[in-house]
Short mmCIF file of C-alpha atoms (C1' of nucleotides) in Angstrom, two decimals:
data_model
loop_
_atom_site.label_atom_id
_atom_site.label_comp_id
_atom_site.label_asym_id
_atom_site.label_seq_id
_atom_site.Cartn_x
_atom_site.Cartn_y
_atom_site.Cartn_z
CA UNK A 36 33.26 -10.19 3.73
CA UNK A 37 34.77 -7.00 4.49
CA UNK A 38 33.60 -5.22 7.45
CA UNK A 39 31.88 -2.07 5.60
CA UNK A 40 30.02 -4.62 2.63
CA UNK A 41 27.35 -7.20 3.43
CA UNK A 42 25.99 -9.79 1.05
CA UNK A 43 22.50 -9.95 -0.33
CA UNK A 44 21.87 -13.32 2.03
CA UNK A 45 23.47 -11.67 5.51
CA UNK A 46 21.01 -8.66 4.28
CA UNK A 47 17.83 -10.41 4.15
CA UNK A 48 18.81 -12.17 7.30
CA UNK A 49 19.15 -9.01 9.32
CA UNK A 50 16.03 -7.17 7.62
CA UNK A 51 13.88 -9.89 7.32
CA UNK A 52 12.98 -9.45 3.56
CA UNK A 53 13.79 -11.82 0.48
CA UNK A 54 16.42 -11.49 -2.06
CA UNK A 55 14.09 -10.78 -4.75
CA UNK A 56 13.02 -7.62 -2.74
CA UNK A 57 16.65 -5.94 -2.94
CA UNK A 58 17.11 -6.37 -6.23
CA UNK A 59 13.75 -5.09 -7.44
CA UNK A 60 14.93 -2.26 -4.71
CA UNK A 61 18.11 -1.82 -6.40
CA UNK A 62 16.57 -1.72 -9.67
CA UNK A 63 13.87 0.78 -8.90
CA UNK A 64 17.66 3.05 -7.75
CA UNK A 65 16.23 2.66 -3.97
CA UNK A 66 19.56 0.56 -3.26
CA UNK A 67 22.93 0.66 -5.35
CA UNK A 68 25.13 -1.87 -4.01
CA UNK A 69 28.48 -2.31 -5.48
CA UNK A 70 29.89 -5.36 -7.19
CA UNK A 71 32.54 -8.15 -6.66
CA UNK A 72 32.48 -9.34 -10.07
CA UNK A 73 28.58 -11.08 -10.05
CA UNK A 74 27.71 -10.35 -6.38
CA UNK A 75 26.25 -7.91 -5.10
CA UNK A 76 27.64 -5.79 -1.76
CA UNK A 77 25.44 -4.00 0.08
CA UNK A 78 27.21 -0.81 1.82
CA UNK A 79 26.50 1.05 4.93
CA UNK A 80 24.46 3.43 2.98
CA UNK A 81 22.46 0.75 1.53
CA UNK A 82 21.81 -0.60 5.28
CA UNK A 83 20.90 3.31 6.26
CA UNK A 84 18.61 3.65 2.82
CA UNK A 85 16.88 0.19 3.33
CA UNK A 86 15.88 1.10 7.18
CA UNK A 87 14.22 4.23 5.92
CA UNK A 88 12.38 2.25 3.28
CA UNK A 89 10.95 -0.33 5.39
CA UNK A 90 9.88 2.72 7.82
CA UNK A 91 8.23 4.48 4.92
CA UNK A 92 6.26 1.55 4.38
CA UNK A 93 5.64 1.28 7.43
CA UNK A 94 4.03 4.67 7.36
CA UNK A 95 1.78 4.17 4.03
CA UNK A 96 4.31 5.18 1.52
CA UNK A 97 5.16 4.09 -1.96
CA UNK A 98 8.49 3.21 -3.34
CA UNK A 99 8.64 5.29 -5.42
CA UNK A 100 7.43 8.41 -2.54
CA UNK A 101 10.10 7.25 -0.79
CA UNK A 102 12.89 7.32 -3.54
CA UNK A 103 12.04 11.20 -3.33
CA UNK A 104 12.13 11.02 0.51
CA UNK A 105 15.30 9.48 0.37
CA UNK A 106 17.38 11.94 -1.36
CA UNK A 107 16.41 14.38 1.32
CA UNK A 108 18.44 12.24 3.68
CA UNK A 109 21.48 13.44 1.22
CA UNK A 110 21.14 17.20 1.05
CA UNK A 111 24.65 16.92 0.36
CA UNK A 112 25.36 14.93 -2.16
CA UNK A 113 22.96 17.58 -4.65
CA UNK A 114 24.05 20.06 -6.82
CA UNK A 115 24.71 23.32 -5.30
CA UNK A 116 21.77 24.57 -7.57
CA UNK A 117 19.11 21.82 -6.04
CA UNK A 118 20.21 21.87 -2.32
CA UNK A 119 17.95 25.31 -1.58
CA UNK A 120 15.00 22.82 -3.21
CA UNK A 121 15.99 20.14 -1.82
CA UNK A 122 15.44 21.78 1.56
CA UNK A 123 12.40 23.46 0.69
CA UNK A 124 11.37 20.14 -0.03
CA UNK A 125 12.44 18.51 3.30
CA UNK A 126 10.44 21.18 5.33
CA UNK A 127 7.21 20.46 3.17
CA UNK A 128 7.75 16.69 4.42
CA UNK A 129 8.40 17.48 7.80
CA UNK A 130 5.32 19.42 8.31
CA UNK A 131 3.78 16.20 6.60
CA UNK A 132 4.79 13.87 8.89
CA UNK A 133 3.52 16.19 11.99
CA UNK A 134 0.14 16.30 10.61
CA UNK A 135 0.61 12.63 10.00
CA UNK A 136 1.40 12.38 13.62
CA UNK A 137 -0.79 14.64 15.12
CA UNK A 138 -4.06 12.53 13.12
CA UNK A 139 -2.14 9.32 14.48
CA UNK A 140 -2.98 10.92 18.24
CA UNK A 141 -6.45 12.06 17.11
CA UNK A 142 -7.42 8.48 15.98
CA UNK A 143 -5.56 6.87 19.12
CA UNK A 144 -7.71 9.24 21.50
CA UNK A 145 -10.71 8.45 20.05
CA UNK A 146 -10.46 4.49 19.61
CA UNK A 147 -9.25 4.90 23.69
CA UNK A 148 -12.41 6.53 24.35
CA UNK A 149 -14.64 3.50 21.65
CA UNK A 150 -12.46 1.22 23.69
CA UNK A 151 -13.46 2.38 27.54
CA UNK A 152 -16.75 2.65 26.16
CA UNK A 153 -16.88 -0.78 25.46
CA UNK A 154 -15.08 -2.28 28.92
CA UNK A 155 -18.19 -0.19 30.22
CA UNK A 156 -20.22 -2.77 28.16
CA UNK A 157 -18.20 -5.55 29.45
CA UNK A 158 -18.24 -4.79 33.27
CA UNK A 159 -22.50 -4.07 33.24
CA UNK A 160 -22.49 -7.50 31.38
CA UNK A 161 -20.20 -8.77 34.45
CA UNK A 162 -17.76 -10.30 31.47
CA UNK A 163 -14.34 -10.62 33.14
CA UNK A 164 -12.04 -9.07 31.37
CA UNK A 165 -8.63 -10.65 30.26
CA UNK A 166 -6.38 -9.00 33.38
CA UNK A 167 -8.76 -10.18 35.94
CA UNK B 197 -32.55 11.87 -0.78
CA UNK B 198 -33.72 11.59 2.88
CA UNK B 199 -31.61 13.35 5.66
CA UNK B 200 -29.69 10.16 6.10
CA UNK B 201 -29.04 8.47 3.27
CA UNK B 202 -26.89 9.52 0.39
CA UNK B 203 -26.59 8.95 -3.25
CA UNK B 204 -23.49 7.23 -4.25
CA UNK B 205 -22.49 10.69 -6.30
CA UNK B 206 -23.14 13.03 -3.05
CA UNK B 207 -20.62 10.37 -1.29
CA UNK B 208 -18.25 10.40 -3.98
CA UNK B 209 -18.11 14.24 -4.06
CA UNK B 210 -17.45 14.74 -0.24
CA UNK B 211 -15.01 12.12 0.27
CA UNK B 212 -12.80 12.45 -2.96
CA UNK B 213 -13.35 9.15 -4.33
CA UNK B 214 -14.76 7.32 -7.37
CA UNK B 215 -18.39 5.33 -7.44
CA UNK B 216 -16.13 2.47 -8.32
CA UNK B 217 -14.18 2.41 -4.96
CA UNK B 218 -17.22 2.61 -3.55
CA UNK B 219 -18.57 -0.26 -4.65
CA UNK B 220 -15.68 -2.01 -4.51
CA UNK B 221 -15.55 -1.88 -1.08
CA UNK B 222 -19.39 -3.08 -0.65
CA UNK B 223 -18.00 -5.84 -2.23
CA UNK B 224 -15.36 -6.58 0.43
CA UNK B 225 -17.53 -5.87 3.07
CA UNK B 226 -16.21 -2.19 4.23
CA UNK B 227 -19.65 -0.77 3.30
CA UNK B 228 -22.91 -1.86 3.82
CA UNK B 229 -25.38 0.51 2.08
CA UNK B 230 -29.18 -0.06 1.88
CA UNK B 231 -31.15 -0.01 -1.46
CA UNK B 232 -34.02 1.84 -2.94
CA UNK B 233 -34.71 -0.07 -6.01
CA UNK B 234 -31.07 -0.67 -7.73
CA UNK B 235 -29.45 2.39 -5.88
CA UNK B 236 -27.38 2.55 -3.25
CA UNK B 237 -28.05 4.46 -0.49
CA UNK B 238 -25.45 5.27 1.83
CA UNK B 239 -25.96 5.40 5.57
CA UNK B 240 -24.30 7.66 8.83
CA UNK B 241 -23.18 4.35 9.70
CA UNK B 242 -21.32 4.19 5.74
CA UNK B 243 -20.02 7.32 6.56
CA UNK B 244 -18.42 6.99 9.74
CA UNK B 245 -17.04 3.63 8.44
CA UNK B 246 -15.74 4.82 5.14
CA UNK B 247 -13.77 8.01 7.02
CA UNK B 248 -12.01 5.56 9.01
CA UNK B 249 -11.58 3.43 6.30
CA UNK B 250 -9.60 6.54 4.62
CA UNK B 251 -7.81 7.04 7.14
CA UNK B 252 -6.36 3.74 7.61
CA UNK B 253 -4.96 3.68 4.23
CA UNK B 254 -2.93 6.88 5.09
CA UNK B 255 -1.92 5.23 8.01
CA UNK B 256 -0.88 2.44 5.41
CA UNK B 257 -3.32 -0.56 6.32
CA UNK B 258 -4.52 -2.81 3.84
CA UNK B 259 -8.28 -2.90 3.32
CA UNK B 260 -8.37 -6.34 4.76
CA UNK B 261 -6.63 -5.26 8.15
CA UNK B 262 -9.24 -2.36 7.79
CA UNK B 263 -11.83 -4.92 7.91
CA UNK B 264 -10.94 -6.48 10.87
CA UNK B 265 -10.49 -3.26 12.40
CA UNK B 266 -13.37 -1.67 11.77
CA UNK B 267 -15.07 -4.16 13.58
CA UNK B 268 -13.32 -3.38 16.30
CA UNK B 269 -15.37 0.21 16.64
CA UNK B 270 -18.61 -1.60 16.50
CA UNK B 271 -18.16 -3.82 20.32
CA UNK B 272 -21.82 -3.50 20.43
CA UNK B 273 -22.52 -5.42 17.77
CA UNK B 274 -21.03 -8.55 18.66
CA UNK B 275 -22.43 -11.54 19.86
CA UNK B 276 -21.96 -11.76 23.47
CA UNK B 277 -19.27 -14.34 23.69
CA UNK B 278 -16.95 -12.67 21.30
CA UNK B 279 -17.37 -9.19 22.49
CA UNK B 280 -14.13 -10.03 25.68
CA UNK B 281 -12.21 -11.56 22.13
CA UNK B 282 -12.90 -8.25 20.89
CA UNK B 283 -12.02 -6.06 23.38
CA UNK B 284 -8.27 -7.84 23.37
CA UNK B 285 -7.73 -7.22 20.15
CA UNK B 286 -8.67 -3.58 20.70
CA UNK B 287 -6.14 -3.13 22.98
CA UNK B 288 -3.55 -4.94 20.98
CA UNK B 289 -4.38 -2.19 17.96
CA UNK B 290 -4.33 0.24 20.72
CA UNK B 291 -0.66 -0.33 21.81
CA UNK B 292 0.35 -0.99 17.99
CA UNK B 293 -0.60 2.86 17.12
CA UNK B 294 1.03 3.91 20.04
CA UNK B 295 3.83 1.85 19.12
CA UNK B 296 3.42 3.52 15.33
CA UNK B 297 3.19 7.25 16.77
CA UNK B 298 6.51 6.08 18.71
CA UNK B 299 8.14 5.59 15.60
CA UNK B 300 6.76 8.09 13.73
CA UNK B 301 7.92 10.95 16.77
CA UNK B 302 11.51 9.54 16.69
CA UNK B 303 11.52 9.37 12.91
CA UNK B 304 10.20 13.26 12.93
CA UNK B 305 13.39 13.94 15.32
CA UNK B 306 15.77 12.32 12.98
CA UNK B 307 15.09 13.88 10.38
CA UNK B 308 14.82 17.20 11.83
CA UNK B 309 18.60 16.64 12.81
CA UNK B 310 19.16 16.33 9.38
CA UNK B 311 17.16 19.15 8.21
CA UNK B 312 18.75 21.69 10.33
CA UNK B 313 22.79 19.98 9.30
CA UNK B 314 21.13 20.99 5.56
CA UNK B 315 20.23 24.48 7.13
CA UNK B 316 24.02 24.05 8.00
CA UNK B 317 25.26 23.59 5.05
CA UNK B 318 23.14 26.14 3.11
CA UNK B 319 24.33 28.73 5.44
CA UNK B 320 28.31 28.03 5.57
CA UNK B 321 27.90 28.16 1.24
CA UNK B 322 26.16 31.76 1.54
CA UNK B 323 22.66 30.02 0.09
CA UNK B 324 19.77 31.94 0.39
CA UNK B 325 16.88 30.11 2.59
CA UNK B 326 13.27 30.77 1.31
CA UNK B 327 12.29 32.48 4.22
CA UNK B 328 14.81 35.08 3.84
"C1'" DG C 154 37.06 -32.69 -6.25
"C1'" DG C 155 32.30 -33.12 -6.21
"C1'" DA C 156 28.13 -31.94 -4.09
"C1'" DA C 157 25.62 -28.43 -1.85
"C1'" DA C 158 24.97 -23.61 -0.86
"C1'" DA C 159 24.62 -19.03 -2.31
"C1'" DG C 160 24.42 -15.96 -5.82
"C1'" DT C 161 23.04 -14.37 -10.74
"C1'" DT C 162 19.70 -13.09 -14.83
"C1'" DT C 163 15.42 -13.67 -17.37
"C1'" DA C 164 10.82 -13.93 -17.43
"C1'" DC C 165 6.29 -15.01 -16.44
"C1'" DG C 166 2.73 -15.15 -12.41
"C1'" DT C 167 0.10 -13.04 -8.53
"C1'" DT C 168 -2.36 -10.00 -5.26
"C1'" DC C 169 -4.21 -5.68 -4.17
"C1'" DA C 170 -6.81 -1.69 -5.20
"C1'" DC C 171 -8.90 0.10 -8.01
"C1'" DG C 172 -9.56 2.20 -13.54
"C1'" DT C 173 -12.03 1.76 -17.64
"C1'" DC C 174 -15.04 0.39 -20.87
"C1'" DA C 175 -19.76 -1.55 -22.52
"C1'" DA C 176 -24.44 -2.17 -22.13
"C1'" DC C 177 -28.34 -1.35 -19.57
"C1'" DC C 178 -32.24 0.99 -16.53
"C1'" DG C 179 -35.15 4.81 -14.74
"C1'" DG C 180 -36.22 9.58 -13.94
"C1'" DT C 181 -36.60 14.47 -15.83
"C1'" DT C 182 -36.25 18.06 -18.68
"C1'" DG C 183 -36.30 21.01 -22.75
"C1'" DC D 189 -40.35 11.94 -26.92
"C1'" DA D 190 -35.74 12.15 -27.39
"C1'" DA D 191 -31.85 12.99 -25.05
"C1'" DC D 192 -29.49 13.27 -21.16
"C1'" DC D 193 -28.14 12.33 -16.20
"C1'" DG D 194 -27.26 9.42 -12.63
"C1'" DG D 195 -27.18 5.14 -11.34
"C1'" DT D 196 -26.51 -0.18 -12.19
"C1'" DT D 197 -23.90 -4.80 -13.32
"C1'" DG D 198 -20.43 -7.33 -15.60
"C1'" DA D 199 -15.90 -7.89 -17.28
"C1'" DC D 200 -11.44 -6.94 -18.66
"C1'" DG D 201 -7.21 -3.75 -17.87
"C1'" DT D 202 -3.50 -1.73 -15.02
"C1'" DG D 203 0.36 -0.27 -11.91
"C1'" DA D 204 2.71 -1.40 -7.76
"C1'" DA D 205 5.30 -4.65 -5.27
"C1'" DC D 206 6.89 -8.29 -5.19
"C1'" DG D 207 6.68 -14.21 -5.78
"C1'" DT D 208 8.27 -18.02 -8.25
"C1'" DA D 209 10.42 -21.07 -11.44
"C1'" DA D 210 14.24 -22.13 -14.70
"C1'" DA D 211 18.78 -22.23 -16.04
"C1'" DC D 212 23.30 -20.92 -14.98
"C1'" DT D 213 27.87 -19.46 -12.40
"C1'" DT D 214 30.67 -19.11 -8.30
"C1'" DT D 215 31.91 -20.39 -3.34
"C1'" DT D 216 32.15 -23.23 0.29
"C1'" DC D 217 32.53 -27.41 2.67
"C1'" DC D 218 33.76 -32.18 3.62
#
DNA sequence: GGAAAAGTTTACGTTCACGTCAACCGGTTG
DNA sequence: CAACCGGTTGACGTGAACGTAAACTTTTCC
C-alpha cells in the first residue's frame, strides 16, 4: 500500500513474471522483501535488484552468477575489508561484459554480411522481397 | 582422419566440450556428422555450426532457439519458397541483437557509473586501489 | 457477513542440458 | 593375445529454474 512497498501481485504485474518466481528469488537471497505480518513487500531495492536479474538473464547468466553480480551494485553496503575486492571484482566484470559486447558486434557483422549474401540470392532468383 | 573430418575426441579437445554434448546435440539436430562404420565423423560444416552454436549459449539462447537460428545461416539450403520466409526472420534476429547490444552498451554505462562512485568511496576512506 | 480474491507454506513434478555409469565393439600395441 | 584406447548405444541421474496442486489464512468487495 504504501508508496515505497509493492505487493507480490502489483510485482508480477509490472515485471511480467509469476509469484512463484519471487519467492524462489527471495529464497535463493536474490530478493528480501520485508513483511506485514504473512505478506510479503517488495521495496525499491527489490524493484532495482529484480531489473538487474531479468537483464542478467537476459544476457546468459545464472542466478546464482548474478547473486554475485548483484552485490557489486552495493559496494557500499560491504565491509570496509571487502569493498577493495569487491571492486576488483566489479572491474573483472566490466571488462567481461565489453568482450561480451564487442563478440555481440562481431556476430551481428557477420550474420549482416550471411544476410546480404542471401538478398543477393533472392534478387538473382527475382523473389520480391517483403518491403517491395 | 581425412583433412575434413574429425574424430569426435579431436572435436571435443578443440572446442572444450564432452563427447556426450556432442552427441547430444546430433540428437537434437544441431549436428549432423557423417559415419565411417559406428564413428562419427565430424564435418567443416559441424564445425562452423557447433562454434555458433557456442556462442549462442553465451549469448544465453536455448539450444532450441539455436536451432532455428542456425538455419537461418544456411539461406541456401532452403527450398525455394521458404527461402523470402527465411530471409524475414533473419532480419527480425538481426534487429533483436542489435536491440541486445543496445542493452548490453547502456547496461556497461550503468554500471560503470557505479564503479567509478565505488572508486569514490574507496578514495574518500584512504583505501588502497590495486593499481596503486 | 459471506463469497471471492489475493496471499501463504509445503511439496512433488517438469524441462533443459547435459553427467555418469554399464556394457559393448574394433583397432593397435607391447 | 591380452590389454588398452577410442569410440558406440542405452539408460538412469542431476542441478537449475521454475510449474503446479493442495490446503490454509487474510483482505476485499458487494
Amino acid at each position: 500500500m504504501n508508496d515505497e512497498h509493492w505487493t507480490i501481485g502489483r510485482m508480477c504485474e509490472e515485471f511480467g513474471v509469476t509469484p512463484r518466481t519471487l519467492r524462489f528469488y527471495e529464497a535463493k537471497e536474490l530478493l528480501s522483501p520485508v513483511r506485514e505480518g504473512q505478506k510479503r513487500l517488495f521495496t525499491r531495492r527489490d524493484r532495482a535488484r529484480l531489473k538487474l536479474i531479468l537483464q542478467g538473464k537476459r544476457f546468459g547468466y545464472s542466478l546464482e552468477e548474478i547473486r554475485q553480480l548483484l552485490n557489486l551494485y552495493y559496494i557500499n553496503d560491504q565491509q570496509a575489508t571487502q569493498i577493495s575486492r569487491t571492486y576488483e571484482l566489479g572491474q573483472k566484470h566490466l571488462t567481461a561484459m565489453i568482450a561480451k559486447r564487442d563478440e555481440l558486434n562481431e556476430a551481428i557483422a557477420e550474420f549482416q554480411e550471411k544476410l546480404s549474401w542471401g538478398e543477393q540470392v533472392l534478387a538473382s532468383k527475382g523473389v520480391k522481397k517483403a518491403a517491395e
